[in-house]
GROMACS .gro file of C-alpha atoms in nm:
model
  278
    1MET     CA    1   0.000   0.000   0.000
    2ALA     CA    2   0.112   0.356  -0.072
    3PHE     CA    3   0.088   0.469   0.288
    4GLN     CA    4   0.337   0.199   0.391
    5SER     CA    5   0.596   0.377   0.179
    6PHE     CA    6   0.517   0.686   0.389
    7ALA     CA    7   0.581   0.480   0.701
    8LYS     CA    8   0.925   0.384   0.572
    9LYS     CA    9   1.020   0.738   0.470
   10PHE     CA   10   0.903   0.888   0.800
   11ARG     CA   11   1.041   0.605   1.017
   12THR     CA   12   0.717   0.550   1.203
   13CYS     CA   13   0.747   0.357   1.527
   14VAL     CA   14   0.441   0.147   1.455
   15GLN     CA   15   0.273   0.028   1.140
   16LEU     CA   16   0.043   0.288   0.987
   17ASN     CA   17  -0.316   0.179   0.949
   18ASN     CA   18  -0.388   0.453   0.700
   19SER     CA   19  -0.233   0.771   0.564
   20ASP     CA   20  -0.454   0.987   0.788
   21GLU     CA   21  -0.245   0.884   1.089
   22LEU     CA   22   0.063   1.043   0.935
   23LYS     CA   23  -0.137   1.348   0.827
   24ASP     CA   24  -0.265   1.390   1.182
   25TYR     CA   25   0.087   1.364   1.319
   26LEU     CA   26   0.216   1.632   1.082
   27GLU     CA   27  -0.083   1.857   1.145
   28THR     CA   28  -0.028   1.836   1.520
   29ALA     CA   29   0.345   1.904   1.485
   30TYR     CA   30   0.291   2.211   1.267
   31SER     CA   31   0.015   2.341   1.491
   32ILE     CA   32   0.233   2.308   1.800
   33ALA     CA   33   0.523   2.478   1.621
   34ALA     CA   34   0.306   2.775   1.530
   35GLN     CA   35   0.118   2.805   1.859
   36TYR     CA   36   0.421   2.760   2.085
   37ASN     CA   37   0.670   2.948   1.867
   38GLU     CA   38   0.860   3.071   2.170
   39PRO     CA   39   1.193   3.254   2.177
   40ARG     CA   40   1.402   2.983   2.337
   41MET     CA   41   1.349   2.753   2.038
   42TYR     CA   42   1.150   2.927   1.762
   43PRO     CA   43   1.022   2.595   1.620
   44VAL     CA   44   0.867   2.761   1.314
   45THR     CA   45   1.215   2.875   1.215
   46LYS     CA   46   1.338   2.519   1.261
   47VAL     CA   47   1.056   2.373   1.051
   48CYS     CA   48   1.104   2.624   0.769
   49GLY     CA   49   1.480   2.579   0.789
   50GLY     CA   50   1.438   2.204   0.744
   51ILE     CA   51   1.227   2.253   0.433
   52ASP     CA   52   1.456   2.515   0.281
   53GLY     CA   53   1.770   2.326   0.378
   54ALA     CA   54   1.679   1.998   0.207
   55PRO     CA   55   1.911   1.903  -0.082
   56GLU     CA   56   1.836   2.072  -0.412
   57GLY     CA   57   1.594   1.868  -0.620
   58SER     CA   58   1.430   1.704  -0.316
   59ASP     CA   59   1.067   1.609  -0.365
   60ILE     CA   60   0.788   1.736  -0.139
   61LEU     CA   61   0.784   1.436   0.094
   62THR     CA   62   1.161   1.454   0.142
   63ARG     CA   63   1.132   1.821   0.235
   64ILE     CA   64   0.848   1.747   0.476
   65PHE     CA   65   1.055   1.474   0.641
   66ALA     CA   66   1.347   1.718   0.664
   67ASP     CA   67   1.132   1.967   0.856
   68VAL     CA   68   1.016   1.691   1.094
   69VAL     CA   69   1.381   1.601   1.161
   70ALA     CA   70   1.464   1.967   1.219
   71PHE     CA   71   1.177   2.005   1.464
   72ARG     CA   72   1.175   1.668   1.643
   73GLY     CA   73   1.534   1.555   1.599
   74ASN     CA   74   1.694   1.292   1.375
   75LYS     CA   75   1.578   0.978   1.553
   76SER     CA   76   1.577   0.624   1.423
   77CYS     CA   77   1.215   0.568   1.522
   78CYS     CA   78   0.977   0.830   1.656
   79TYR     CA   79   0.729   0.956   1.403
   80THR     CA   80   0.388   0.822   1.486
   81ASN     CA   81   0.052   0.975   1.555
   82ALA     CA   82  -0.111   0.796   1.846
   83THR     CA   83   0.150   0.737   2.116
   84ASP     CA   84   0.331   1.074   2.104
   85TYR     CA   85   0.031   1.276   2.212
   86SER     CA   86  -0.148   1.047   2.453
   87ILE     CA   87  -0.049   1.262   2.750
   88GLU     CA   88  -0.237   1.411   3.042
   89THR     CA   89  -0.255   1.764   2.902
   90ILE     CA   90  -0.399   1.654   2.568
   91GLU     CA   91  -0.648   1.415   2.725
   92GLY     CA   92  -0.748   1.679   2.979
   93TRP     CA   93  -0.808   1.930   2.701
   94LYS     CA   94  -1.031   1.687   2.514
   95TRP     CA   95  -1.230   1.629   2.834
   96GLN     CA   96  -1.268   2.003   2.890
   97THR     CA   97  -1.394   2.071   2.539
   98CYS     CA   98  -1.661   1.808   2.594
   99SER     CA   99  -1.754   1.888   2.953
  100GLU     CA  100  -1.695   2.264   2.992
  101MET     CA  101  -1.683   2.452   2.664
  102VAL     CA  102  -1.737   2.307   2.319
  103MET     CA  103  -1.504   2.477   2.071
  104PRO     CA  104  -1.635   2.443   1.714
  105GLN     CA  105  -1.304   2.459   1.530
  106GLY     CA  106  -1.285   2.369   1.165
  107ARG     CA  107  -1.133   2.482   0.835
  108SER     CA  108  -1.280   2.556   0.498
  109HIS     CA  109  -1.118   2.503   0.159
  110ASN     CA  110  -0.805   2.703   0.072
  111ASP     CA  111  -0.792   2.886   0.406
  112THR     CA  112  -0.475   2.718   0.531
  113MET     CA  113  -0.202   2.472   0.434
  114PHE     CA  114  -0.397   2.196   0.613
  115PRO     CA  115  -0.667   1.964   0.476
  116PRO     CA  116  -1.012   2.126   0.510
  117PRO     CA  117  -1.220   1.928   0.761
  118PRO     CA  118  -1.516   2.145   0.866
  119PHE     CA  119  -1.649   2.122   1.220
  120ASN     CA  120  -1.913   1.849   1.240
  121LEU     CA  121  -2.132   1.889   1.547
  122THR     CA  122  -2.295   1.546   1.510
  123THR     CA  123  -1.958   1.370   1.502
  124PHE     CA  124  -1.831   1.581   1.791
  125ILE     CA  125  -2.131   1.489   2.009
  126GLN     CA  126  -2.084   1.122   1.928
  127ASP     CA  127  -1.714   1.136   2.017
  128CYS     CA  128  -1.779   1.312   2.349
  129THR     CA  129  -2.055   1.081   2.460
  130SER     CA  130  -1.868   0.766   2.357
  131SER     CA  131  -1.534   0.875   2.509
  132TYR     CA  132  -1.647   1.047   2.828
  133GLY     CA  133  -2.024   1.015   2.857
  134VAL     CA  134  -2.060   1.394   2.895
  135LEU     CA  135  -2.156   1.691   2.679
  136HIS     CA  136  -2.166   2.057   2.775
  137ALA     CA  137  -2.474   2.265   2.700
  138SER     CA  138  -2.274   2.491   2.469
  139ALA     CA  139  -2.277   2.210   2.211
  140SER     CA  140  -2.646   2.262   2.149
  141LEU     CA  141  -2.715   2.613   2.282
  142GLY     CA  142  -2.403   2.786   2.152
  143TYR     CA  143  -2.162   3.030   2.316
  144ASN     CA  144  -2.352   3.346   2.242
  145LEU     CA  145  -2.662   3.230   2.426
  146LEU     CA  146  -2.468   3.096   2.725
  147TYR     CA  147  -2.191   3.353   2.757
  148GLY     CA  148  -2.303   3.652   2.552
  149GLY     CA  149  -2.034   3.651   2.286
  150HIS     CA  150  -2.192   3.891   2.037
  151ASP     CA  151  -2.001   4.190   2.175
  152ILE     CA  152  -1.686   4.075   2.353
  153LYS     CA  153  -1.593   4.422   2.480
  154LEU     CA  154  -1.938   4.477   2.627
  155ILE     CA  155  -1.922   4.142   2.806
  156LEU     CA  156  -1.569   4.193   2.936
  157HIS     CA  157  -1.676   4.527   3.088
  158LYS     CA  158  -1.879   4.319   3.332
  159VAL     CA  159  -1.569   4.128   3.447
  160ALA     CA  160  -1.429   4.256   3.775
  161SER     CA  161  -1.054   4.211   3.722
  162ASN     CA  162  -0.867   4.024   3.454
  163ILE     CA  163  -0.538   4.025   3.265
  164ILE     CA  164  -0.569   3.920   2.901
  165SER     CA  165  -0.222   3.819   2.791
  166ASN     CA  166  -0.131   3.752   2.429
  167GLY     CA  167   0.186   3.673   2.239
  168LEU     CA  168   0.152   3.781   1.878
  169ARG     CA  169   0.343   3.480   1.743
  170ASP     CA  170   0.048   3.269   1.859
  171PRO     CA  171  -0.214   3.245   1.579
  172TYR     CA  172  -0.488   3.226   1.844
  173SER     CA  173  -0.386   3.568   1.974
  174TYR     CA  174  -0.326   3.769   1.661
  175SER     CA  175  -0.511   3.632   1.361
  176SER     CA  176  -0.805   3.480   1.549
  177GLY     CA  177  -0.940   3.784   1.730
  178GLY     CA  178  -0.734   3.804   2.047
  179VAL     CA  179  -0.813   4.095   2.280
  180LEU     CA  180  -0.521   4.334   2.235
  181GLU     CA  181  -0.661   4.653   2.390
  182ASN     CA  182  -0.757   4.738   2.746
  183ILE     CA  183  -1.131   4.694   2.802
  184SER     CA  184  -1.148   4.890   3.126
  185HIS     CA  185  -0.914   5.003   3.405
  186THR     CA  186  -0.940   4.654   3.560
  187VAL     CA  187  -0.963   4.438   3.246
  188LEU     CA  188  -0.618   4.486   3.100
  189ALA     CA  189  -0.463   4.358   2.779
  190ILE     CA  190  -0.091   4.290   2.766
  191HIS     CA  191   0.066   4.168   2.446
  192THR     CA  192   0.421   4.100   2.336
  193VAL     CA  193   0.530   4.102   1.973
  194ASN     CA  194   0.756   3.798   2.005
  195GLY     CA  195   0.551   3.610   2.264
  196SER     CA  196   0.380   3.277   2.203
  197HIS     CA  197   0.090   3.083   2.353
  198CYS     CA  198   0.093   3.091   2.737
  199LEU     CA  199   0.462   3.181   2.736
  200ASP     CA  200   0.432   3.415   3.034
  201ILE     CA  201   0.295   3.142   3.263
  202LEU     CA  202   0.566   2.888   3.181
  203PRO     CA  203   0.847   2.844   3.436
  204ALA     CA  204   1.101   3.124   3.419
  205LYS     CA  205   1.449   3.048   3.285
  206SER     CA  206   1.776   3.234   3.299
  207THR     CA  207   1.770   3.261   2.919
  208ASP     CA  208   1.435   3.445   2.908
  209PRO     CA  209   1.455   3.773   2.712
  210GLU     CA  210   1.414   4.100   2.898
  211TRP     CA  211   1.069   4.172   2.757
  212LEU     CA  212   0.939   3.837   2.889
  213VAL     CA  213   1.083   3.903   3.234
  214MET     CA  214   0.918   4.247   3.228
  215GLN     CA  215   0.586   4.099   3.115
  216ARG     CA  216   0.573   3.862   3.411
  217LYS     CA  217   0.681   4.139   3.648
  218THR     CA  218   0.409   4.368   3.514
  219GLU     CA  219   0.140   4.106   3.555
  220ILE     CA  220   0.246   4.043   3.914
  221GLU     CA  221   0.238   4.416   3.987
  222ILE     CA  222  -0.115   4.442   3.848
  223ILE     CA  223  -0.236   4.151   4.061
  224GLU     CA  224  -0.064   4.298   4.366
  225SER     CA  225  -0.246   4.627   4.306
  226TRP     CA  226  -0.580   4.446   4.299
  227ILE     CA  227  -0.499   4.267   4.624
  228ALA     CA  228  -0.390   4.594   4.782
  229LYS     CA  229  -0.711   4.765   4.675
  230TYR     CA  230  -0.917   4.476   4.811
  231TYR     CA  231  -0.760   4.505   5.156
  232ALA     CA  232  -0.781   4.883   5.148
  233ASP     CA  233  -1.153   4.863   5.070
  234LEU     CA  234  -1.194   4.601   5.340
  235ASP     CA  235  -1.028   4.829   5.595
  236ALA     CA  236  -1.246   5.118   5.488
  237THR     CA  237  -1.556   4.905   5.533
  238ARG     CA  238  -1.450   4.790   5.879
  239ASN     CA  239  -1.307   5.116   6.010
  240GLY     CA  240  -1.510   5.378   5.828
  241PRO     CA  241  -1.403   5.649   5.584
  242SER     CA  242  -1.180   5.818   5.842
  243SER     CA  243  -0.945   5.520   5.855
  244ASN     CA  244  -0.586   5.584   5.760
  245ILE     CA  245  -0.568   5.321   5.485
  246ASN     CA  246  -0.372   5.530   5.236
  247LYS     CA  247  -0.096   5.578   5.494
  248GLY     CA  248  -0.053   5.209   5.564
  249ASN     CA  249   0.145   4.939   5.390
  250TYR     CA  250  -0.061   4.959   5.072
  251GLY     CA  251   0.123   5.265   4.946
  252SER     CA  252   0.073   5.406   4.600
  253LYS     CA  253  -0.075   5.083   4.470
  254VAL     CA  254  -0.408   5.187   4.619
  255GLU     CA  255  -0.406   5.514   4.427
  256GLY     CA  256  -0.440   5.373   4.080
  257ILE     CA  257  -0.451   5.062   3.866
  258PRO     CA  258  -0.165   5.039   3.616
  259ARG     CA  259  -0.263   5.009   3.252
  260ILE     CA  260   0.032   4.861   3.075
  261MET     CA  261   0.123   4.742   2.728
  262LEU     CA  262   0.454   4.577   2.647
  263GLU     CA  263   0.626   4.557   2.311
  264GLY     CA  264   0.844   4.247   2.299
  265ASN     CA  265   1.026   4.340   1.982
  266GLY     CA  266   1.377   4.348   2.121
  267ASP     CA  267   1.347   4.719   2.206
  268LEU     CA  268   1.129   4.705   2.514
  269GLN     CA  269   0.886   4.990   2.564
  270LYS     CA  270   0.668   5.026   2.870
  271ARG     CA  271   0.387   5.272   2.915
  272THR     CA  272   0.204   5.301   3.247
  273LEU     CA  273  -0.107   5.513   3.295
  274HIS     CA  274  -0.285   5.561   3.624
  275SER     CA  275  -0.658   5.608   3.652
  276PRO     CA  276  -0.852   5.678   3.971
  277VAL     CA  277  -0.970   5.379   4.169
  278GLU     CA  278  -1.345   5.363   4.159
   0.00000   0.00000   0.00000
């Protein structure tokens, strides 16, 4: 069979049952490279370098294999679909999309480099019920009815305090409608040009660039200001308006909520504006 020649070329660890298994593996690898294109590795650069660096005259499959080697390493046996991604995080995410928030993700023709499977609600419901025996109401009612998604800014105005963090190398953040502007003085958007998906909440490393260190520091300062305001308000409630809360340990953090945007483009810029606490 033709797909067995794919198995030989891509050194799959187990026998392929069909060509879709290899396609799924490649799709997952490319998606991870794009979503987690973080500065310590820049996997998209590795993938593209593998394709461009293949010997002149290489056919498409040889170039694709070269990018897999560049991304995953030149191993004697590793390229398979099922076993690589059967991990707690992936399984937990599948459970969450069935039990907490159904995410109707699909692709139409000619939108991307990937095959165009549209989202099929019937198939999704069958998979959830057969795998986990659960299905969230958003599968049938939709997000807009449950969560009010018609006007995201209007809805986020009702949120008490939140930091919306985005790295613009993450397709979810930039090309898919990520919130990149402050919604209110307590719903703050922080984005970094060279950041990737969830990069700021990964463990810190000594090799982190300055803009990433500053991003984490900024987020901590914002959260600290919320905590300080909470305790200041609590003191005012307990002790009355004449209490000396602004002269205590809360300091200037009680006076205003920082509104901050970071530019992680190698030349870090930081702008802080203070607005009165309401």
